[in-house]
PDB file of C-alpha atoms in Angstrom:
ATOM      1  CA  ASN A1218     116.004 100.587  98.016  1.00 67.00           C
ATOM      2  CA  ALA A1219     116.073 101.471 101.741  1.00 83.00           C
ATOM      3  CA  GLY A1220     117.970 104.850 101.288  1.00 96.00           C
ATOM      4  CA  VAL A1221     119.459 105.932 104.713  1.00 98.00           C
ATOM      5  CA  THR A1222     118.667 103.758 107.589  1.00 98.00           C
ATOM      6  CA  GLN A1223     119.033 104.723 111.244  1.00 98.00           C
ATOM      7  CA  THR A1224     118.748 102.528 114.311  1.00 98.00           C
ATOM      8  CA  PRO A1225     117.529 102.904 116.795  1.00 98.00           C
ATOM      9  CA  LYS A1226     114.447 105.266 116.463  1.00 97.00           C
ATOM     10  CA  PHE A1227     114.292 105.901 120.298  1.00 98.00           C
ATOM     11  CA  GLN A1228     116.659 105.496 122.961  1.00 97.00           C
ATOM     12  CA  VAL A1229     116.776 106.756 126.560  1.00 98.00           C
ATOM     13  CA  LEU A1230     120.374 106.812 128.269  1.00 98.00           C
ATOM     14  CA  LYS A1231     121.426 107.552 131.832  1.00 98.00           C
ATOM     15  CA  THR A1232     124.054 110.176 132.257  1.00 98.00           C
ATOM     16  CA  GLY A1233     127.438 108.716 131.768  1.00 98.00           C
ATOM     17  CA  GLN A1234     126.581 105.929 129.493  1.00 98.00           C
ATOM     18  CA  SER A1235     127.911 105.496 126.055  1.00 97.00           C
ATOM     19  CA  MET A1236     126.113 104.297 122.981  1.00 97.00           C
ATOM     20  CA  THR A1237     126.494 104.065 119.259  1.00 98.00           C
ATOM     21  CA  LEU A1238     123.820 105.277 116.705  1.00 98.00           C
ATOM     22  CA  GLN A1239     123.788 103.455 113.618  1.00 98.00           C
ATOM     23  CA  CYS A1240     123.579 104.889 110.117  1.00 98.00           C
ATOM     24  CA  ALA A1241     123.695 103.049 106.853  1.00 98.00           C
ATOM     25  CA  GLN A1242     122.961 103.858 103.287  1.00 97.00           C
ATOM     26  CA  ASP A1243     122.680 101.674 100.174  1.00 96.00           C
ATOM     27  CA  MET A1244     122.993 104.326  97.543  1.00 94.00           C
ATOM     28  CA  ASN A1245     126.982 104.258  97.376  1.00 93.00           C
ATOM     29  CA  HIS A1246     127.166 107.835  98.305  1.00 94.00           C
ATOM     30  CA  GLU A1247     130.670 109.325  98.992  1.00 93.00           C
ATOM     31  CA  TYR A1248     129.408 111.995 101.529  1.00 94.00           C
ATOM     32  CA  MET A1249     127.820 111.205 104.882  1.00 96.00           C
ATOM     33  CA  SER A1250     127.012 113.456 107.906  1.00 96.00           C
ATOM     34  CA  TRP A1251     125.539 113.572 111.218  1.00 98.00           C
ATOM     35  CA  TYR A1252     123.395 116.492 112.409  1.00 98.00           C
ATOM     36  CA  ARG A1253     121.431 117.104 115.699  1.00 98.00           C
ATOM     37  CA  GLN A1254     118.154 119.027 115.697  1.00 98.00           C
ATOM     38  CA  ASP A1255     117.054 120.969 118.901  1.00 96.00           C
ATOM     39  CA  PRO A1256     114.019 123.261 119.212  1.00 90.00           C
ATOM     40  CA  GLY A1257     114.676 126.757 117.906  1.00 84.00           C
ATOM     41  CA  MET A1258     118.160 125.700 116.776  1.00 86.00           C
ATOM     42  CA  GLY A1259     117.910 124.197 113.361  1.00 87.00           C
ATOM     43  CA  LEU A1260     119.995 121.247 112.331  1.00 95.00           C
ATOM     44  CA  ARG A1261     123.727 121.634 113.334  1.00 96.00           C
ATOM     45  CA  LEU A1262     126.498 119.558 111.886  1.00 95.00           C
ATOM     46  CA  ILE A1263     128.238 117.201 114.276  1.00 97.00           C
ATOM     47  CA  HIS A1264     130.852 115.195 111.891  1.00 97.00           C
ATOM     48  CA  TYR A1265     131.084 114.500 108.311  1.00 95.00           C
ATOM     49  CA  SER A1266     132.795 112.295 106.018  1.00 95.00           C
ATOM     50  CA  VAL A1267     133.759 112.679 102.315  1.00 92.00           C
ATOM     51  CA  GLY A1268     134.769 108.867 101.822  1.00 93.00           C
ATOM     52  CA  ALA A1269     135.606 105.747 103.698  1.00 95.00           C
ATOM     53  CA  GLY A1270     138.617 106.480 106.105  1.00 96.00           C
ATOM     54  CA  ILE A1271     137.993 110.313 106.108  1.00 95.00           C
ATOM     55  CA  THR A1272     136.137 111.920 108.840  1.00 96.00           C
ATOM     56  CA  ASP A1273     136.123 115.532 110.183  1.00 94.00           C
ATOM     57  CA  GLN A1274     134.416 117.703 112.687  1.00 95.00           C
ATOM     58  CA  GLY A1275     131.534 119.841 112.054  1.00 93.00           C
ATOM     59  CA  GLU A1276     129.969 122.769 114.340  1.00 92.00           C
ATOM     60  CA  VAL A1277     129.296 120.795 117.309  1.00 96.00           C
ATOM     61  CA  PRO A1278     131.677 117.824 117.543  1.00 97.00           C
ATOM     62  CA  ASN A1279     132.407 117.630 121.394  1.00 97.00           C
ATOM     63  CA  GLY A1280     131.331 114.442 123.281  1.00 97.00           C
ATOM     64  CA  TYR A1281     130.957 112.507 119.800  1.00 98.00           C
ATOM     65  CA  ASN A1282     133.211 110.193 117.737  1.00 98.00           C
ATOM     66  CA  VAL A1283     132.720 108.849 114.377  1.00 98.00           C
ATOM     67  CA  SER A1284     134.540 106.485 112.004  1.00 97.00           C
ATOM     68  CA  ARG A1285     134.025 105.402 108.338  1.00 98.00           C
ATOM     69  CA  SER A1286     135.458 101.850 107.654  1.00 97.00           C
ATOM     70  CA  THR A1287     133.112 101.343 104.697  1.00 97.00           C
ATOM     71  CA  THR A1288     131.155 103.480 102.248  1.00 96.00           C
ATOM     72  CA  GLU A1289     128.011 102.134 103.590  1.00 97.00           C
ATOM     73  CA  ASP A1290     128.222 102.876 107.345  1.00 98.00           C
ATOM     74  CA  PHE A1291     128.838 105.956 109.401  1.00 98.00           C
ATOM     75  CA  PRO A1292     128.171 105.160 113.085  1.00 98.00           C
ATOM     76  CA  LEU A1293     128.182 108.013 115.737  1.00 98.00           C
ATOM     77  CA  ARG A1294     129.443 107.264 119.150  1.00 98.00           C
ATOM     78  CA  LEU A1295     128.495 109.138 122.423  1.00 97.00           C
ATOM     79  CA  LEU A1296     131.339 108.577 124.764  1.00 92.00           C
ATOM     80  CA  SER A1297     129.762 109.590 128.027  1.00 97.00           C
ATOM     81  CA  ALA A1298     126.101 110.830 127.590  1.00 98.00           C
ATOM     82  CA  ALA A1299     125.061 114.200 129.073  1.00 98.00           C
ATOM     83  CA  PRO A1300     121.682 115.704 129.280  1.00 98.00           C
ATOM     84  CA  SER A1301     122.802 118.300 126.911  1.00 97.00           C
ATOM     85  CA  GLN A1302     123.058 115.702 124.268  1.00 98.00           C
ATOM     86  CA  THR A1303     119.238 114.963 124.525  1.00 98.00           C
ATOM     87  CA  SER A1304     118.230 115.791 120.935  1.00 98.00           C
ATOM     88  CA  VAL A1305     117.141 114.350 117.602  1.00 98.00           C
ATOM     89  CA  TYR A1306     119.838 112.962 115.527  1.00 98.00           C
ATOM     90  CA  PHE A1307     119.690 112.968 111.882  1.00 98.00           C
ATOM     91  CA  CYS A1308     122.248 110.984 109.564  1.00 98.00           C
ATOM     92  CA  ALA A1309     122.554 112.331 105.835  1.00 97.00           C
ATOM     93  CA  SER A1310     124.266 111.231 102.872  1.00 96.00           C
ATOM     94  CA  SER A1311     124.865 112.624  99.420  1.00 93.00           C
ATOM     95  CA  TYR A1312     126.824 112.056  96.260  1.00 89.00           C
ATOM     96  CA  GLY A1313     130.417 113.345  95.674  1.00 75.00           C
ATOM     97  CA  GLU A1314     131.400 116.827  94.821  1.00 70.00           C
ATOM     98  CA  ALA A1315     130.865 116.565  90.980  1.00 58.00           C
ATOM     99  CA  LEU A1316     127.452 115.181  91.119  1.00 59.00           C
ATOM    100  CA  ASN A1317     123.955 116.331  92.555  1.00 64.00           C
ATOM    101  CA  THR A1318     124.495 117.376  95.935  1.00 81.00           C
ATOM    102  CA  GLU A1319     121.023 116.975  97.576  1.00 90.00           C
ATOM    103  CA  ALA A1320     121.192 115.213 100.852  1.00 94.00           C
ATOM    104  CA  PHE A1321     119.099 112.411 101.644  1.00 95.00           C
ATOM    105  CA  PHE A1322     118.147 111.855 105.366  1.00 97.00           C
ATOM    106  CA  GLY A1323     117.396 109.125 107.648  1.00 98.00           C
ATOM    107  CA  GLN A1324     114.226 109.030 109.804  1.00 97.00           C
ATOM    108  CA  GLY A1325     116.222 110.266 112.837  1.00 98.00           C
ATOM    109  CA  THR A1326     116.982 108.895 116.410  1.00 98.00           C
ATOM    110  CA  ARG A1327     115.319 110.458 119.327  1.00 98.00           C
ATOM    111  CA  LEU A1328     117.615 110.413 122.280  1.00 98.00           C
ATOM    112  CA  THR A1329     116.859 111.292 125.675  1.00 98.00           C
ATOM    113  CA  VAL A1330     119.698 111.445 128.347  1.00 98.00           C
ATOM    114  CA  VAL A1331     118.403 111.346 131.955  1.00 98.00           C
TER     115      VAL A1331
ATOM    116  CA  SER B 905     129.603 134.806 112.193  1.00 72.00           C
ATOM    117  CA  GLN B 906     127.609 133.065 109.304  1.00 76.00           C
ATOM    118  CA  LYS B 907     123.881 133.067 109.964  1.00 86.00           C
ATOM    119  CA  ILE B 908     120.828 132.068 108.264  1.00 92.00           C
ATOM    120  CA  GLU B 909     117.430 133.541 109.212  1.00 93.00           C
ATOM    121  CA  GLN B 910     113.906 132.156 108.310  1.00 95.00           C
ATOM    122  CA  ASN B 911     110.758 133.565 109.721  1.00 86.00           C
ATOM    123  CA  SER B 912     110.231 131.671 112.956  1.00 80.00           C
ATOM    124  CA  GLU B 913     106.430 132.698 112.993  1.00 88.00           C
ATOM    125  CA  ALA B 914     104.167 130.022 111.572  1.00 93.00           C
ATOM    126  CA  LEU B 915     102.661 130.966 108.046  1.00 96.00           C
ATOM    127  CA  ASN B 916      98.817 130.146 107.708  1.00 97.00           C
ATOM    128  CA  ILE B 917      97.393 130.607 104.350  1.00 97.00           C
ATOM    129  CA  GLN B 918      94.079 129.499 102.601  1.00 97.00           C
ATOM    130  CA  GLU B 919      94.076 126.623 100.199  1.00 98.00           C
ATOM    131  CA  GLY B 920      94.683 127.644  96.563  1.00 98.00           C
ATOM    132  CA  LYS B 921      96.829 130.756  97.507  1.00 98.00           C
ATOM    133  CA  THR B 922     100.575 131.010  97.033  1.00 98.00           C
ATOM    134  CA  ALA B 923     102.642 130.705  99.937  1.00 97.00           C
ATOM    135  CA  THR B 924     105.948 132.486  99.964  1.00 97.00           C
ATOM    136  CA  LEU B 925     108.581 131.568 102.566  1.00 97.00           C
ATOM    137  CA  THR B 926     111.835 133.738 103.077  1.00 97.00           C
ATOM    138  CA  CYS B 927     115.555 132.658 103.781  1.00 96.00           C
ATOM    139  CA  ASN B 928     118.058 135.376 104.470  1.00 96.00           C
ATOM    140  CA  TYR B 929     121.738 134.787 105.114  1.00 94.00           C
ATOM    141  CA  THR B 930     124.632 136.833 106.254  1.00 90.00           C
ATOM    142  CA  ASN B 931     128.476 136.378 105.949  1.00 84.00           C
ATOM    143  CA  TYR B 932     128.136 133.693 103.331  1.00 80.00           C
ATOM    144  CA  SER B 933     129.094 133.511  99.681  1.00 81.00           C
ATOM    145  CA  PRO B 934     127.166 130.143  98.880  1.00 82.00           C
ATOM    146  CA  ALA B 935     127.673 128.370  95.527  1.00 80.00           C
ATOM    147  CA  TYR B 936     124.094 126.911  96.055  1.00 86.00           C
ATOM    148  CA  LEU B 937     121.389 127.052  98.176  1.00 91.00           C
ATOM    149  CA  GLN B 938     118.825 124.099  98.905  1.00 94.00           C
ATOM    150  CA  TRP B 939     115.183 123.818 100.327  1.00 97.00           C
ATOM    151  CA  TYR B 940     113.987 120.840 102.360  1.00 98.00           C
ATOM    152  CA  ARG B 941     110.525 119.878 103.650  1.00 98.00           C
ATOM    153  CA  GLN B 942     110.270 118.207 107.026  1.00 98.00           C
ATOM    154  CA  ASP B 943     107.073 116.699 108.426  1.00 97.00           C
ATOM    155  CA  PRO B 944     106.815 115.893 112.265  1.00 95.00           C
ATOM    156  CA  GLY B 945     108.753 112.908 113.292  1.00 95.00           C
ATOM    157  CA  ARG B 946     110.575 112.536 110.009  1.00 96.00           C
ATOM    158  CA  GLY B 947     113.750 113.461 108.480  1.00 97.00           C
ATOM    159  CA  PRO B 948     114.138 116.524 105.946  1.00 97.00           C
ATOM    160  CA  VAL B 949     113.302 115.730 102.312  1.00 97.00           C
ATOM    161  CA  PHE B 950     115.014 117.430  99.626  1.00 96.00           C
ATOM    162  CA  LEU B 951     113.047 119.820  97.358  1.00 97.00           C
ATOM    163  CA  LEU B 952     115.013 122.220  95.257  1.00 96.00           C
ATOM    164  CA  LEU B 953     118.744 123.220  94.735  1.00 93.00           C
ATOM    165  CA  ILE B 954     119.517 126.508  93.144  1.00 93.00           C
ATOM    166  CA  ARG B 955     122.989 127.633  92.149  1.00 89.00           C
ATOM    167  CA  GLU B 956     124.517 131.066  92.361  1.00 86.00           C
ATOM    168  CA  ASN B 957     124.405 131.728  88.864  1.00 88.00           C
ATOM    169  CA  GLU B 958     120.743 130.853  88.557  1.00 91.00           C
ATOM    170  CA  LYS B 959     118.037 133.193  89.517  1.00 89.00           C
ATOM    171  CA  GLU B 960     114.942 131.054  89.545  1.00 96.00           C
ATOM    172  CA  LYS B 961     114.297 127.430  89.698  1.00 96.00           C
ATOM    173  CA  ARG B 962     110.899 125.739  89.197  1.00 97.00           C
ATOM    174  CA  LYS B 963     109.666 122.306  89.982  1.00 96.00           C
ATOM    175  CA  GLU B 964     105.922 121.668  89.439  1.00 97.00           C
ATOM    176  CA  ARG B 965     104.154 123.954  91.962  1.00 98.00           C
ATOM    177  CA  LEU B 966     107.276 125.020  93.518  1.00 98.00           C
ATOM    178  CA  LYS B 967     109.656 128.003  92.519  1.00 98.00           C
ATOM    179  CA  VAL B 968     112.856 129.221  94.302  1.00 98.00           C
ATOM    180  CA  THR B 969     114.439 132.515  93.641  1.00 97.00           C
ATOM    181  CA  PHE B 970     118.078 133.395  94.815  1.00 94.00           C
ATOM    182  CA  ASP B 971     119.349 136.927  94.844  1.00 92.00           C
ATOM    183  CA  THR B 972     123.079 136.923  95.985  1.00 89.00           C
ATOM    184  CA  THR B 973     123.167 140.801  96.138  1.00 91.00           C
ATOM    185  CA  LEU B 974     120.050 140.883  98.648  1.00 93.00           C
ATOM    186  CA  LYS B 975     121.625 137.559 100.096  1.00 93.00           C
ATOM    187  CA  GLN B 976     117.991 136.231  99.935  1.00 95.00           C
ATOM    188  CA  SER B 977     116.064 133.293  98.676  1.00 95.00           C
ATOM    189  CA  LEU B 978     112.348 133.066  98.296  1.00 97.00           C
ATOM    190  CA  PHE B 979     110.485 129.775  98.164  1.00 98.00           C
ATOM    191  CA  HIS B 980     106.909 129.820  96.670  1.00 98.00           C
ATOM    192  CA  ILE B 981     104.108 127.190  96.715  1.00 98.00           C
ATOM    193  CA  THR B 982     101.467 127.911  94.234  1.00 98.00           C
ATOM    194  CA  ALA B 983      97.971 126.666  94.362  1.00 98.00           C
ATOM    195  CA  SER B 984      98.742 125.561  98.009  1.00 98.00           C
ATOM    196  CA  GLN B 985      97.042 122.508  99.405  1.00 98.00           C
ATOM    197  CA  PRO B 986      96.575 120.973 103.027  1.00 98.00           C
ATOM    198  CA  ALA B 987      99.211 118.387 102.158  1.00 98.00           C
ATOM    199  CA  ASP B 988     101.594 121.122 101.772  1.00 98.00           C
ATOM    200  CA  SER B 989     101.439 121.843 105.554  1.00 98.00           C
ATOM    201  CA  ALA B 990     104.822 121.134 107.057  1.00 98.00           C
ATOM    202  CA  THR B 991     108.076 122.829 108.102  1.00 97.00           C
ATOM    203  CA  TYR B 992     110.314 124.219 105.248  1.00 98.00           C
ATOM    204  CA  LEU B 993     114.017 124.502 105.878  1.00 97.00           C
ATOM    205  CA  CYS B 994     116.639 126.372 103.786  1.00 96.00           C
ATOM    206  CA  ALA B 995     120.302 125.278 103.858  1.00 94.00           C
ATOM    207  CA  LEU B 996     123.652 126.517 102.616  1.00 90.00           C
ATOM    208  CA  GLU B 997     126.770 124.629 102.155  1.00 82.00           C
ATOM    209  CA  VAL B 998     129.631 125.387 104.626  1.00 68.00           C
ATOM    210  CA  THR B 999     132.775 126.399 102.637  1.00 66.00           C
ATOM    211  CA  GLY B1000     135.103 123.674 102.051  1.00 66.00           C
ATOM    212  CA  GLY B1001     132.816 121.121 100.232  1.00 67.00           C
ATOM    213  CA  GLY B1002     131.598 117.828 101.401  1.00 70.00           C
ATOM    214  CA  ASN B1003     128.075 118.983 101.165  1.00 79.00           C
ATOM    215  CA  LYS B1004     128.161 120.235 104.937  1.00 84.00           C
ATOM    216  CA  LEU B1005     125.132 122.027 105.237  1.00 89.00           C
ATOM    217  CA  THR B1006     124.045 125.029 107.551  1.00 90.00           C
ATOM    218  CA  PHE B1007     120.356 125.066 108.128  1.00 94.00           C
ATOM    219  CA  GLY B1008     117.928 127.678 108.992  1.00 95.00           C
ATOM    220  CA  THR B1009     115.492 126.997 111.847  1.00 94.00           C
ATOM    221  CA  GLY B1010     112.658 126.591 109.522  1.00 96.00           C
ATOM    222  CA  THR B1011     109.259 128.128 108.804  1.00 97.00           C
ATOM    223  CA  GLN B1012     106.034 126.094 109.522  1.00 97.00           C
ATOM    224  CA  LEU B1013     103.462 126.536 106.959  1.00 98.00           C
ATOM    225  CA  LYS B1014      99.814 125.613 107.564  1.00 98.00           C
ATOM    226  CA  VAL B1015      97.315 125.476 104.694  1.00 98.00           C
ATOM    227  CA  GLU B1016      93.852 125.703 105.683  1.00 97.00           C
ATOM    228  CA  LEU B1017      90.768 124.633 103.886  1.00 93.00           C
TER     229      LEU B1017
END
């Protein structure tokens, strides 16, 4: 049972490049989310999804897009990378509203934008 | 605005003692509060969840209290061990469901021999 898998683990981008951070879960969870973690800031919610075909913005959505075409996958797209997007990105998943709401996190993607 | 505060200073304690970490929040009426452990270079790992109608929750050497009047949660690790050294995060759900979490910045705990 792999849990939440994120790829890549590390990435360096040049300003203006685009890329997709991949996230997949094999627990049949309804809810999936993307967070970024910066020193002294804690984890901040970027986008989230409560089911396939449904996404919404979190606290810091600008510069990022998401889609949820399947229950398993929730990719995060950086449209035009900026140095301010240098961060560690975590994907998380959890069961739906009526069940246990603990979140399962991936190992993270460390992104550097130069 | 909604805010979660954890002691940003590292907590150093001696092995065998009880570690107590604090999480204070403002402008929230959370249905539940969660505690996570994070090791360097790893994602957070869930430890405990406590609901608004629960005063205390225990799991092995861990204990969490939740005081909605004080707007505070305390996280205790009894008989602490060096392996407990990590950063501990508290998290509240943002209103609207979907398990959208707002995290504190975390408290680093170091248990020394």
